[in-house]
């Protein structure tokens, strides 16, 4: 199903490009279609959170499909850019470079999924432990105001900083 979320915008972008830009090459139409394949996972996650549905299994499926869509979209964009670059140089498309792009995307997906499964329970555990009190979040080690020599330049002071009375 995630493939449909990539193929449809690509085909529609190509078609609209061919319709509105008839004087341009098929490469321009393909590039237009490839740029439309990317989605915004952040917007989708925010909408699900605002609706109070972010913790549902369906929301996880939607976000997982959106991430897969984005990776496939980037692969398509990289392949189309490779085709255009090859055509610009007057050479044929290198299948080796195309396979390399797809292999890098596959390694990224497997690595991201592996790290996500391994690290996310620990990260959420730390966040849940810190969420109990206002003074513990954000932790002191991630606050820029705790860095040695850091001073804000726009007039804001950390709440623990002494204030001067004029």
Coordinates of C-alpha atoms in Angstrom, one line a residue, residues 5 12 59 66 75 79-80 112 123 131 143:
X5 CA 1.5 6.6 -2.1
X12 CA 0.2 12.7 -11.5
X59 CA -1.5 5.7 13.7
X66 CA 4.6 7.5 5.5
X75 CA 15.1 6.7 -4.1
X79 CA 17.3 7.7 -9.7
X80 CA 15.6 10.4 -11.8
X112 CA 16.8 2.7 11.2
X123 CA 14.5 6.8 25.2
X131 CA 8.3 14.1 32.8
X143 CA 19.9 22.8 28.3

